[in-house]
Short mmCIF file of C-alpha atoms in Angstrom, two decimals:
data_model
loop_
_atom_site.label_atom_id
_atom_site.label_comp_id
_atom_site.label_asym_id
_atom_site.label_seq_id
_atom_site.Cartn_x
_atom_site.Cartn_y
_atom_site.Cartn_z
CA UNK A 763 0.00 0.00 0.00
CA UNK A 764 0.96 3.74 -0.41
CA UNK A 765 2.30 5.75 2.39
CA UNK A 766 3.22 9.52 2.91
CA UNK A 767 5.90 10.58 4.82
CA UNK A 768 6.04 14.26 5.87
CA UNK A 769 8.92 16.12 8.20
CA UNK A 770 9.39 17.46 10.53
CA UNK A 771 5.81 17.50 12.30
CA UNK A 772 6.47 21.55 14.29
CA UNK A 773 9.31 23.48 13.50
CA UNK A 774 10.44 26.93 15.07
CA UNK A 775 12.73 28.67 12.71
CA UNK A 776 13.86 32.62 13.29
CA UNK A 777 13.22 35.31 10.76
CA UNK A 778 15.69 34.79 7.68
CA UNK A 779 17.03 31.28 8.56
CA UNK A 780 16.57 28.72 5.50
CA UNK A 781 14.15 26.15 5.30
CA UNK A 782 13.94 22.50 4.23
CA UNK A 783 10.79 20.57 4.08
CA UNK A 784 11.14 17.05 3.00
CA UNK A 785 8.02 14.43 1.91
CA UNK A 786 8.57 11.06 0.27
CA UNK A 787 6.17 8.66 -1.18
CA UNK A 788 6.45 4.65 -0.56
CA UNK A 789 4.18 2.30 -2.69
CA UNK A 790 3.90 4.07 -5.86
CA UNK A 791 5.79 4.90 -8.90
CA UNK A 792 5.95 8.11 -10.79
CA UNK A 793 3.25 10.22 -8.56
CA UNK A 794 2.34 13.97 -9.09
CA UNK A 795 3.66 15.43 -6.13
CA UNK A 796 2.05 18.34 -4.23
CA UNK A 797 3.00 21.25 -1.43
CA UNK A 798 -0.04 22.89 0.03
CA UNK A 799 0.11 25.83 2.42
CA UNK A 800 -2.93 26.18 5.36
CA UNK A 801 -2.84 29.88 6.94
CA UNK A 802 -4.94 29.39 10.42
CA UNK A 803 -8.40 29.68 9.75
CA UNK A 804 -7.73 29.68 5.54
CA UNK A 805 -8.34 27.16 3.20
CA UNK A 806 -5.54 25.12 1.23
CA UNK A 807 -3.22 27.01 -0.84
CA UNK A 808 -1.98 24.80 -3.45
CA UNK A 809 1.87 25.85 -3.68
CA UNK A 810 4.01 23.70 -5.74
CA UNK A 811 3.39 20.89 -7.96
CA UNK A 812 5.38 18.35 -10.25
CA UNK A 813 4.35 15.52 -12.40
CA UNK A 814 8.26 14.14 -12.84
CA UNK A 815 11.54 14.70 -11.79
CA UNK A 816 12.94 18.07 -11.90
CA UNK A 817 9.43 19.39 -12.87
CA UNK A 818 7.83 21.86 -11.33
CA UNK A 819 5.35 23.91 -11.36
CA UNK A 820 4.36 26.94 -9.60
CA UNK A 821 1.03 28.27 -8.41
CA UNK A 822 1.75 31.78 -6.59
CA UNK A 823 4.82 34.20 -6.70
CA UNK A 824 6.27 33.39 -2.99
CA UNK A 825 9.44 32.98 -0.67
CA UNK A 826 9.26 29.31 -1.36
CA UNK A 827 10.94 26.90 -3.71
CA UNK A 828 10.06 23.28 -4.70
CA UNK A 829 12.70 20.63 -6.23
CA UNK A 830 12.22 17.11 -6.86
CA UNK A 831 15.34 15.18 -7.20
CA UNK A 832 14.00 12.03 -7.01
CA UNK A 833 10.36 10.14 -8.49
CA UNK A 834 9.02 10.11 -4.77
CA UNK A 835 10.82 12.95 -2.82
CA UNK A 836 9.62 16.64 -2.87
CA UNK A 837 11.15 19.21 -1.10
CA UNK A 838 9.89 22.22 -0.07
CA UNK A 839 12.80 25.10 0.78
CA UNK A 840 12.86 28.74 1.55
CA UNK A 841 16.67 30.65 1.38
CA UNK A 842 15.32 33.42 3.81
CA UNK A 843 12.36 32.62 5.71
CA UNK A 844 10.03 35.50 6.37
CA UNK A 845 6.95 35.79 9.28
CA UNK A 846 4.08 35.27 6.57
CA UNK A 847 5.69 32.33 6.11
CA UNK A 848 4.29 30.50 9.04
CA UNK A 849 1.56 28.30 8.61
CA UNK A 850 0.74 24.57 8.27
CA UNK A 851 2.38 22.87 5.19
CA UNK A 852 1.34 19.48 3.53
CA UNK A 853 2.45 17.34 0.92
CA UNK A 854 0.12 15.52 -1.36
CA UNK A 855 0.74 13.05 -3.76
CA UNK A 856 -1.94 11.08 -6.68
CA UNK A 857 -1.64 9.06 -9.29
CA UNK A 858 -4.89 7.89 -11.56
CA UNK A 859 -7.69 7.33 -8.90
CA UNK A 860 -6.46 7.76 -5.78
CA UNK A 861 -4.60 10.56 -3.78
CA UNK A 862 -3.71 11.39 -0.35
CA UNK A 863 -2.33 14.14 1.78
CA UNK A 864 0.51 13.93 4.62
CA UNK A 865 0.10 14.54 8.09
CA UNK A 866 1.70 17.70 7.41
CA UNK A 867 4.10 20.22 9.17
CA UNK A 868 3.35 23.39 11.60
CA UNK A 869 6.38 26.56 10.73
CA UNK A 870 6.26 28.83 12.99
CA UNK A 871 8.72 31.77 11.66
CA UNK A 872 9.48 33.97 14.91
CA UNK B 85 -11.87 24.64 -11.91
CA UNK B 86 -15.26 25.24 -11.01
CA UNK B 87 -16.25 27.16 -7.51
CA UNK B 88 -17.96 25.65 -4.41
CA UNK B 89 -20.13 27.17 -2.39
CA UNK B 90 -20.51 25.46 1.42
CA UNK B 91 -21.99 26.68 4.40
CA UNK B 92 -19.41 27.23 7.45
CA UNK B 93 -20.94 25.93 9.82
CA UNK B 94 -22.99 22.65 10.88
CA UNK B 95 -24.12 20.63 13.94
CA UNK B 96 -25.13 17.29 14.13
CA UNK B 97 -26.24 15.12 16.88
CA UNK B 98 -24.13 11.69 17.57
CA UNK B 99 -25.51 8.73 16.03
CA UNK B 100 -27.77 11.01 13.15
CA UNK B 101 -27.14 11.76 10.02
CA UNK B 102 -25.30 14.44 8.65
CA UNK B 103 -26.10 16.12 5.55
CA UNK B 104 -23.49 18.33 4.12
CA UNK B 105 -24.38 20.56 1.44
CA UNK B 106 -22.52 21.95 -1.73
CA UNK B 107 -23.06 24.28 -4.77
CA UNK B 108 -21.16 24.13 -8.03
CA UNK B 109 -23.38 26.01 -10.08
CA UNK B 110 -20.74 26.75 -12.70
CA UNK B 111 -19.49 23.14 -12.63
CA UNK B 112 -18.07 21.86 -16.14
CA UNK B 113 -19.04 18.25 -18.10
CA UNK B 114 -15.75 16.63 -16.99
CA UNK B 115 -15.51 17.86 -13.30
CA UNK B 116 -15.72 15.97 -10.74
CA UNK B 117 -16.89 16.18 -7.30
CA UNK B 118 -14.37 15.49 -4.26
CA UNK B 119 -15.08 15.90 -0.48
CA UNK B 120 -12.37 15.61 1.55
CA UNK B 121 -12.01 16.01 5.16
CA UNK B 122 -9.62 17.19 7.87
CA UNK B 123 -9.31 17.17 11.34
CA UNK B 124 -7.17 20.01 13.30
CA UNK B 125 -3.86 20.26 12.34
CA UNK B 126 -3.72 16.77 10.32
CA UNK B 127 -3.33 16.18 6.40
CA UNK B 128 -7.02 16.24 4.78
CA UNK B 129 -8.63 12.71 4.42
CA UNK B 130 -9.91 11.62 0.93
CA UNK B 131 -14.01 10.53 1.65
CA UNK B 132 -15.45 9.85 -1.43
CA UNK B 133 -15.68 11.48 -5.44
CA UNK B 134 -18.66 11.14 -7.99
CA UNK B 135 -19.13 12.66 -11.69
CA UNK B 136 -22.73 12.15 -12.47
CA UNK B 137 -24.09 9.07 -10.44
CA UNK B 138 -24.34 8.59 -6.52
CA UNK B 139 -21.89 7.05 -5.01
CA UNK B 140 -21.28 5.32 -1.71
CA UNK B 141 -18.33 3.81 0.27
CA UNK B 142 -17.45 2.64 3.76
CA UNK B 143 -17.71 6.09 5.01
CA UNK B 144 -19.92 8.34 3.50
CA UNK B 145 -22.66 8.65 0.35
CA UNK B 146 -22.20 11.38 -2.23
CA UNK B 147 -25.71 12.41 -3.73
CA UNK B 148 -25.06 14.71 -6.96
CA UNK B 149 -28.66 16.30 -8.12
CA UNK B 150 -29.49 15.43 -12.16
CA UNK B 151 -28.08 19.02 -13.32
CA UNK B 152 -24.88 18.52 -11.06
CA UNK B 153 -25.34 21.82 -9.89
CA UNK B 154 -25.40 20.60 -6.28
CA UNK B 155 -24.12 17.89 -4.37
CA UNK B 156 -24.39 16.28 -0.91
CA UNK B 157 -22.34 14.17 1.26
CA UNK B 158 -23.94 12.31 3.76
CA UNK B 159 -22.44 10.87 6.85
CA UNK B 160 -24.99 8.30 8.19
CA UNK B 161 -24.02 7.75 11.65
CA UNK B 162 -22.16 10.36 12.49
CA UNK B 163 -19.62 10.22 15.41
CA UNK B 164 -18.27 12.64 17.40
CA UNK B 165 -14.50 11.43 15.53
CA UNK B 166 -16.45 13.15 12.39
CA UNK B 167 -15.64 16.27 14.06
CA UNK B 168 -14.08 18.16 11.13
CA UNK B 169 -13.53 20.49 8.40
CA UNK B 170 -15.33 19.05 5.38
CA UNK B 171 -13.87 20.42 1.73
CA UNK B 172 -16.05 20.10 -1.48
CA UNK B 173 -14.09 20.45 -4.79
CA UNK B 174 -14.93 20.06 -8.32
CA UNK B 175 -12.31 19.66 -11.16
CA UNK B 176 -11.54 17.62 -14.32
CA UNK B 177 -9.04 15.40 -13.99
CA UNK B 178 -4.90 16.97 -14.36
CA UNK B 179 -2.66 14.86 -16.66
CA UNK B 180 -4.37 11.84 -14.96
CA UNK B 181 -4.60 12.56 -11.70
CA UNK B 182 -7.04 13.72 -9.67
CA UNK B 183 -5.70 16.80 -7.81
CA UNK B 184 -3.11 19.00 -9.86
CA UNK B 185 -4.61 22.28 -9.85
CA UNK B 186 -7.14 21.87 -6.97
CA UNK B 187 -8.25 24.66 -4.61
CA UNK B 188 -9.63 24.24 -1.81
CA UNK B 189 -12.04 27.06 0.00
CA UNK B 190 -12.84 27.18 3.84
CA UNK B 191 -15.03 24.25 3.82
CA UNK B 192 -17.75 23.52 6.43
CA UNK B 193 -16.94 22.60 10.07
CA UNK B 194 -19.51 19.77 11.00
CA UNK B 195 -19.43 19.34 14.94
CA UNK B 196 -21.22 16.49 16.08
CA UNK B 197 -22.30 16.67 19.79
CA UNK B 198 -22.91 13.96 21.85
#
């Protein structure tokens, strides 16, 4: 079966620091690959998405970079993180019939 | 993709059913409906997707009216672990899969009280 992995669950990072999220998918060969952003008391922002390796596409102008170095790792990374940066992050992957969502990770940019 | 309309808010007593409502007026021939579901501060749970005819799995029924302008997802027995944001989302399928560009809105938060 197909499983998610998402890290770290919280993170505290100061103002300017960089930032590395990483999510890989087990079970599944090339997925499209997904990073969501949840603002507290928003909806989903769809971020990032890629449909190979070294694809990807990008859904807002942003702080935030994607890469995808491998078929079922995404990584979500920020050079200089800012405050409006905090929020709850998830990665989301789906192939033909079937998706799913990670368990996803709380920034907190102080 | 098409826009949902969903009311904020719901209660439901435990054990009842809850009927959670949804209009995609503007919704297109190959767009599909999704509900998904998420509980504070964990990654939204898939519940069920229909084009044209109802559907029904282990955890929910998805009634979609004859126009597909509306939809409904019904919870039969709800329980108070139903507690929960519930999204609606309509879109045609993205290079074969079914999220790619999908937006989500603010959803409904069902509470179901004991």
């Amino acid at each position: 079966s197909q499983t998610i992995h998402q890290w770290p669950a919280t993170l505290v990072q100061p103002v300017g620091s960089p930032l590395s999220l990483e999510c890989t998918v087990e079970g599944t060969s090339n997925p499209n690959l997904y990073w969501y952003r949840q603002a507290a008391g928003r909806g989903l922002q769809l971020l990032f998405y890629s449909v190979g390796i070294g694809q990807i596409s990008s859904e807002v102008p942003q702080n935030l970079s994607a890469s995808r170095p491998q078929d079922r790792q995404f990584i979500l990374s920020s050079k200089k993180l800012l405050l409006s940066d905090s929020g709850f992050y998830l990665c989301a992957w789906s192939v033909i019939g079937h998706a799913a969502f990670g368990s996803g990770t709380r920034l907190t940019v102080v | 993709d098409a826009k949902t309309t969903q009311p904020p808010s719901m209660d439901c007593a435990e054990g009842r059913a809850a009927n959670l409502p949804c209009n995609h007026s503007t919704i297109s021939g190959n767009e599909y409906v999704y509900w998904y579901r998420q509980i504070h501060s964990q990654g939204p749970q898939y519940i069920i997707h229909g084009l044209k005819n109802n559907e029904t799995n282990e955890m929910a029924s998805l009634i979609i009216t004859e126009d597909r302008k509306s939809s409904t997802l019904i919870l039969p027995h709800a329980t108070l672990r139903d507690t929960a944001v519930y999204y609606c989302i309509v879109r045609a399928p993205h290079r074969g899969s079914t999220l790619g560009r999908l937006y989500f809105g603010r959803g409904t938060q069902l509470t179901v009280w004991p």
